[in-house]
PDB file of C-alpha atoms in Angstrom:
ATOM      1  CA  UNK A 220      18.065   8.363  -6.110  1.00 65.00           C
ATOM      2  CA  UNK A 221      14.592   7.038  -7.222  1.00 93.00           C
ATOM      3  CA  UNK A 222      13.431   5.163  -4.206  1.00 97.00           C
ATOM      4  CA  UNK A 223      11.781   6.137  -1.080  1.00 97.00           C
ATOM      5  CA  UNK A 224      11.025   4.025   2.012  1.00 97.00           C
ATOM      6  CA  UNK A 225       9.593   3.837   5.334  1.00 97.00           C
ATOM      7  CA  UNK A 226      10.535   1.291   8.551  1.00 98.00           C
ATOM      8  CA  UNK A 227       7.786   0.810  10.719  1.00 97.00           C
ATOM      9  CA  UNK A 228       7.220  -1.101  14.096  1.00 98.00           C
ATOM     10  CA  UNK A 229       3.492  -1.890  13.655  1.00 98.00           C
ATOM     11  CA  UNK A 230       1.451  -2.751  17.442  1.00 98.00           C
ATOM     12  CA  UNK A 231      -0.253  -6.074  16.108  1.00 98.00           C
ATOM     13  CA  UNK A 232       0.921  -9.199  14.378  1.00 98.00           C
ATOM     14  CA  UNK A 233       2.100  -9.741  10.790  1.00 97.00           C
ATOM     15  CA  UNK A 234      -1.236 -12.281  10.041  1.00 98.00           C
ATOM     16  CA  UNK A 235      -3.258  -9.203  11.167  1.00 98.00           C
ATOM     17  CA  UNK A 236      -1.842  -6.841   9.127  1.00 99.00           C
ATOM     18  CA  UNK A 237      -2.057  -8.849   6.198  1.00 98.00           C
ATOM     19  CA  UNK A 238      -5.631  -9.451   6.819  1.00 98.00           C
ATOM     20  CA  UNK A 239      -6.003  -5.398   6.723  1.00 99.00           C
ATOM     21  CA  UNK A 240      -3.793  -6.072   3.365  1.00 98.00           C
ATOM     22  CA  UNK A 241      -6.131  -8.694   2.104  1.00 98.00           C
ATOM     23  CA  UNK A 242     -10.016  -7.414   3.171  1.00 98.00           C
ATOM     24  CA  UNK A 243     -11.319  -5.115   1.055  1.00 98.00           C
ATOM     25  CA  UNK A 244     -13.724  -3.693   3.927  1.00 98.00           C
ATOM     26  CA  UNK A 245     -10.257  -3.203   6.028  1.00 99.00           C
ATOM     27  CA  UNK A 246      -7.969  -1.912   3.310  1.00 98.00           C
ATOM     28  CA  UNK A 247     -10.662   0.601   2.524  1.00 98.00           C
ATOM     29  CA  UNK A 248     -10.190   1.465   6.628  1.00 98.00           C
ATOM     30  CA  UNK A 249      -6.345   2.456   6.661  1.00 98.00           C
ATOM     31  CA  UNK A 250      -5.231   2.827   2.728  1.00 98.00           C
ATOM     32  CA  UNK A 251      -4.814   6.523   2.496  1.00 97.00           C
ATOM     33  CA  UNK A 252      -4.271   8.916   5.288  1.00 96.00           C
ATOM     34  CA  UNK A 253      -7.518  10.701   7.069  1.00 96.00           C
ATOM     35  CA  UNK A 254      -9.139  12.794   6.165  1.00 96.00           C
ATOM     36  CA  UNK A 255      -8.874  10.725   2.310  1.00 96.00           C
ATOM     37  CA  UNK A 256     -11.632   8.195   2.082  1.00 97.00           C
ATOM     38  CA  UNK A 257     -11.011   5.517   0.075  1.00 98.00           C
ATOM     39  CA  UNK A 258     -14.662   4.234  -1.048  1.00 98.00           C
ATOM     40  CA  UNK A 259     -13.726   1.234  -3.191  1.00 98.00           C
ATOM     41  CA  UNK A 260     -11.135  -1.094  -2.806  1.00 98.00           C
ATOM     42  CA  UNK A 261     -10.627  -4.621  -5.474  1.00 98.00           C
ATOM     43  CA  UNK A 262      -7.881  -6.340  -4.432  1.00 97.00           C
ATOM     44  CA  UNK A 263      -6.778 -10.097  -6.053  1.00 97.00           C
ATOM     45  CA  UNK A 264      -3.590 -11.043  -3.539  1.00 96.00           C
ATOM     46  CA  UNK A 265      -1.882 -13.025  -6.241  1.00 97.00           C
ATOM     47  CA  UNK A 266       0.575 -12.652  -8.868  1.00 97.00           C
ATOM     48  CA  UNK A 267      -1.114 -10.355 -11.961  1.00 97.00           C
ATOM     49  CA  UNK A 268      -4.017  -9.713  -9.657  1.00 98.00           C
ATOM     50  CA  UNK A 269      -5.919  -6.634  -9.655  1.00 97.00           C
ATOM     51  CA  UNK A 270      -5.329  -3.832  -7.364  1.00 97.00           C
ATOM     52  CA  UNK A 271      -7.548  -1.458  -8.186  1.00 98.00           C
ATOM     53  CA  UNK A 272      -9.310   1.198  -5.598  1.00 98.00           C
ATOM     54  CA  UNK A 273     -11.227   4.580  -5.823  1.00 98.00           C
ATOM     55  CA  UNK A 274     -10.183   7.438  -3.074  1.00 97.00           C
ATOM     56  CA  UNK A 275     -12.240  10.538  -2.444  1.00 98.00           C
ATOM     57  CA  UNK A 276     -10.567  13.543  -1.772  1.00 95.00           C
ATOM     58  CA  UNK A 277     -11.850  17.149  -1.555  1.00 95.00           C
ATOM     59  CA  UNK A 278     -15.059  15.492  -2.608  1.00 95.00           C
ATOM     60  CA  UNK A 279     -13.388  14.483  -5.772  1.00 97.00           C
ATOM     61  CA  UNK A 280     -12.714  10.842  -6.513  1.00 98.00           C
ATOM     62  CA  UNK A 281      -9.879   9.737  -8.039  1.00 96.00           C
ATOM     63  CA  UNK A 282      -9.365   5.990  -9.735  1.00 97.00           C
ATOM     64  CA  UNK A 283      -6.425   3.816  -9.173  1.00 96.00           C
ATOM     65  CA  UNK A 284      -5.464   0.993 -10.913  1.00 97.00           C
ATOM     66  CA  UNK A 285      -2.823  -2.047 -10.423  1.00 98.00           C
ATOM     67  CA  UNK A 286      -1.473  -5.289  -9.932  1.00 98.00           C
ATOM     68  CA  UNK A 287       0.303  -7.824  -7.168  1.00 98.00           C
ATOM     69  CA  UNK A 288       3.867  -9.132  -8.759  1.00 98.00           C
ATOM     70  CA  UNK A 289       3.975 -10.909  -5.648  1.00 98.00           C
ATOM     71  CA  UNK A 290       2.133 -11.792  -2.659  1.00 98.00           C
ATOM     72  CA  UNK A 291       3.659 -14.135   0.154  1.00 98.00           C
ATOM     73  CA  UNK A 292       1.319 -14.071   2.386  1.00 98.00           C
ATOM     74  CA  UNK A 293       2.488 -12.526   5.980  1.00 98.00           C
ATOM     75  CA  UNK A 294       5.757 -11.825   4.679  1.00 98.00           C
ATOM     76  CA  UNK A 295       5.927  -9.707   1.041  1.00 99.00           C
ATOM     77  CA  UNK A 296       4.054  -7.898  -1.259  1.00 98.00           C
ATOM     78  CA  UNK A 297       4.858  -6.520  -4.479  1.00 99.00           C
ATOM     79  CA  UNK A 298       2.184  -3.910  -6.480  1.00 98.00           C
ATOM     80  CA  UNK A 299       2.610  -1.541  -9.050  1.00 98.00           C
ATOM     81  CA  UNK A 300       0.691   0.626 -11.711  1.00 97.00           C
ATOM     82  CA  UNK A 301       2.636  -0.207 -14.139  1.00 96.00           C
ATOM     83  CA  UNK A 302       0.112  -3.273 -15.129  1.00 97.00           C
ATOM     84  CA  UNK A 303      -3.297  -3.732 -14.167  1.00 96.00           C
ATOM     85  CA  UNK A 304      -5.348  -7.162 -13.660  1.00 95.00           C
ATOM     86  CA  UNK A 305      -3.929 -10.185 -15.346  1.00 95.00           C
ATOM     87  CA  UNK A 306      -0.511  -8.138 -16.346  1.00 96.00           C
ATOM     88  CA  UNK A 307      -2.254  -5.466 -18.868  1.00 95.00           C
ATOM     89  CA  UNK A 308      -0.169  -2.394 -19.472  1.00 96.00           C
ATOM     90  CA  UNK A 309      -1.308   0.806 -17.959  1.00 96.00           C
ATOM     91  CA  UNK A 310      -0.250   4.245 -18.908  1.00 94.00           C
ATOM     92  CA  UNK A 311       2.264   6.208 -17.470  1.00 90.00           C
ATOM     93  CA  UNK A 312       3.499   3.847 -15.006  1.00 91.00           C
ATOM     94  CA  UNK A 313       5.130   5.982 -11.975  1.00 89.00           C
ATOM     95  CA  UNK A 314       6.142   3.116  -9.016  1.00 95.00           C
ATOM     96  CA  UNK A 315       6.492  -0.311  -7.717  1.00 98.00           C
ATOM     97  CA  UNK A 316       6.019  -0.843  -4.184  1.00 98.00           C
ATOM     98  CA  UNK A 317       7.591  -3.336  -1.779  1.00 99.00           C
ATOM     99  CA  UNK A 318       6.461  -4.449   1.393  1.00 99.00           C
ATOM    100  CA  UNK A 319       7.945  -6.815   3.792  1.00 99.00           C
ATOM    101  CA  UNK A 320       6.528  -8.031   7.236  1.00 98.00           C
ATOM    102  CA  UNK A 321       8.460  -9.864   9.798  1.00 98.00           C
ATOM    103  CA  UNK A 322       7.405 -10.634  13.174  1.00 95.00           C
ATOM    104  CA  UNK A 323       8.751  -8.844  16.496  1.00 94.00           C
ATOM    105  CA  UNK A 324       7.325 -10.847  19.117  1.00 94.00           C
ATOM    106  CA  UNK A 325       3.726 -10.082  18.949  1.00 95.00           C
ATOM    107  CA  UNK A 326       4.631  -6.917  16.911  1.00 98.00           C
ATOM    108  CA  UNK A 327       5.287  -6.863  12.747  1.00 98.00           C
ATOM    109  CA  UNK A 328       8.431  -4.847  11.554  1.00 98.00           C
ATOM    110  CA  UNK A 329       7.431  -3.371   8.359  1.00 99.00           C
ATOM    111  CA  UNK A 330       9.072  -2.342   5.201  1.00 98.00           C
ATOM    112  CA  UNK A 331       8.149  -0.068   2.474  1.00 98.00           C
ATOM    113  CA  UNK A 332      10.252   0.269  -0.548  1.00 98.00           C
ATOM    114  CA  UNK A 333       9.348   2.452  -3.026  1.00 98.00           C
ATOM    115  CA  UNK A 334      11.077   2.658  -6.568  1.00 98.00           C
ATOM    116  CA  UNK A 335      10.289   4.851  -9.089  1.00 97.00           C
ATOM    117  CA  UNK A 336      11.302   5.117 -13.112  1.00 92.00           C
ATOM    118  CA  UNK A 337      13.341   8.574 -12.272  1.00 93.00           C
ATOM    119  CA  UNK A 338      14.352  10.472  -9.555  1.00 95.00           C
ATOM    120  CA  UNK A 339      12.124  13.347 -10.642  1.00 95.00           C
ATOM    121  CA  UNK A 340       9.295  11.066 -10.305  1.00 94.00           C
ATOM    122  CA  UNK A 341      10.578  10.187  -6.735  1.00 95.00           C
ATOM    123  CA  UNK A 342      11.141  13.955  -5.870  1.00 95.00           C
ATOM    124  CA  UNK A 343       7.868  14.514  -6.989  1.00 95.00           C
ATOM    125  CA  UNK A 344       6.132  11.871  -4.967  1.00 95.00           C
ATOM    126  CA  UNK A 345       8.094  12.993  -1.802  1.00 96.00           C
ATOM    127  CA  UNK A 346       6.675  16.706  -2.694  1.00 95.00           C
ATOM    128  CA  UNK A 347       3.737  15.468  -3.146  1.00 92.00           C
ATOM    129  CA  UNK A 348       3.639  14.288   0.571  1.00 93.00           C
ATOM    130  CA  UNK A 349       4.644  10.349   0.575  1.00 94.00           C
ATOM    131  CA  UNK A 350       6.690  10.456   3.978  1.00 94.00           C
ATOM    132  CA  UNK A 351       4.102  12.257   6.078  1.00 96.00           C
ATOM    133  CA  UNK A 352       0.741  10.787   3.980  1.00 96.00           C
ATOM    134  CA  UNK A 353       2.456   6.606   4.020  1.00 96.00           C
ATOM    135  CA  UNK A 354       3.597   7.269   7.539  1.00 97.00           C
ATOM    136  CA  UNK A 355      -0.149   8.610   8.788  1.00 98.00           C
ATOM    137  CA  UNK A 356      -1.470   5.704   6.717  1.00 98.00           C
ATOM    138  CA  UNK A 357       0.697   2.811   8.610  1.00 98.00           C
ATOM    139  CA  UNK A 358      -0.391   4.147  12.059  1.00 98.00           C
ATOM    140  CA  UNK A 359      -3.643   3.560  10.857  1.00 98.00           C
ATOM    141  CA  UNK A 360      -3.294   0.169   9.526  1.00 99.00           C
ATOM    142  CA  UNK A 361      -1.046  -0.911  13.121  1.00 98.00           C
ATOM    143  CA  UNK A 362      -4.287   1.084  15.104  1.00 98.00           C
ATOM    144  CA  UNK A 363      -6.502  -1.262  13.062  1.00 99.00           C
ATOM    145  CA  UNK A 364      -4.838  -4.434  13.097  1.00 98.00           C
ATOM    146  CA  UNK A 365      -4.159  -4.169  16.905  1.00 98.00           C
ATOM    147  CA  UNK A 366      -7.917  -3.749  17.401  1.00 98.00           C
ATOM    148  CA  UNK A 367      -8.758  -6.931  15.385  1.00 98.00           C
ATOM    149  CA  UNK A 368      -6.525  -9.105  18.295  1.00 91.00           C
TER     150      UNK A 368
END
């Protein structure tokens, strides 16, 4: 198998946790789990727009790039590093990422699928910590969005 996901039940409202989706300032806030930073964070919510965002870890930073295949807002988002801005090939290309929102009262049920090109790749991102470092990273992002109410 070469996908990986997470279900969430996030504490705020789907328009909230878009708006940590679609802020720089707020992305930059939840994106990667504590004690990461991540210290720069371009982000173009459209189709072939650029996600692109610098984390620090250990003091060392390390550069991202991607794009949106899809953004409807408060409900789906689709990003991968397989292209950058404006659909430009990357190298190595190792995921695309799907994320769906749908509203639980005044709560957001939230979907991540992950697919990968092999299921070594996948092994290696669950090795690598996805389950425990995406899971730390949503509490943050329903912690933040439930403070913006």
């Amino acid at each position: 198998m070469s996908d990986l996901s997470l279900k969430f039940l996030l504490p705020a409202p789907r328009h909230l946790i878009w708006r940590c989706w679609a802020e720089p300032e707020l992305l930059k806030q939840w994106f990667m789990p504590r004690p990461v930073e991540t210290i720069r964070a371009e982000i173009d919510l459209r189709p072939g727009g650029r996600f692109d965002t610098v984390v620090r870890i250990d003091g060392t930073e390390h550069t991202s790039k991607g794009s949106f295949l899809e953004a409807k807002p408060c409900e789906r988002l689709v990003f991968t590093d397989a292209f950058g801005a404006g659909y430009q090939p990357l190298e190595n290309p190792f995921f695309v990422a799907i994320v769906t929102m749908e509203d639980r009262q005044d709560q957001t049920d939230y979907s991540v699928l992950v697919r990968h090109k092999s299921k070594a790749d996948a092994e290696w991102h669950e090795n690598m910590g996805f389950s425990k470092g995406w899971s730390q990273a949503l509490t943050q992002l329903g912690e933040l969005a439930a403070s913006l109410a």
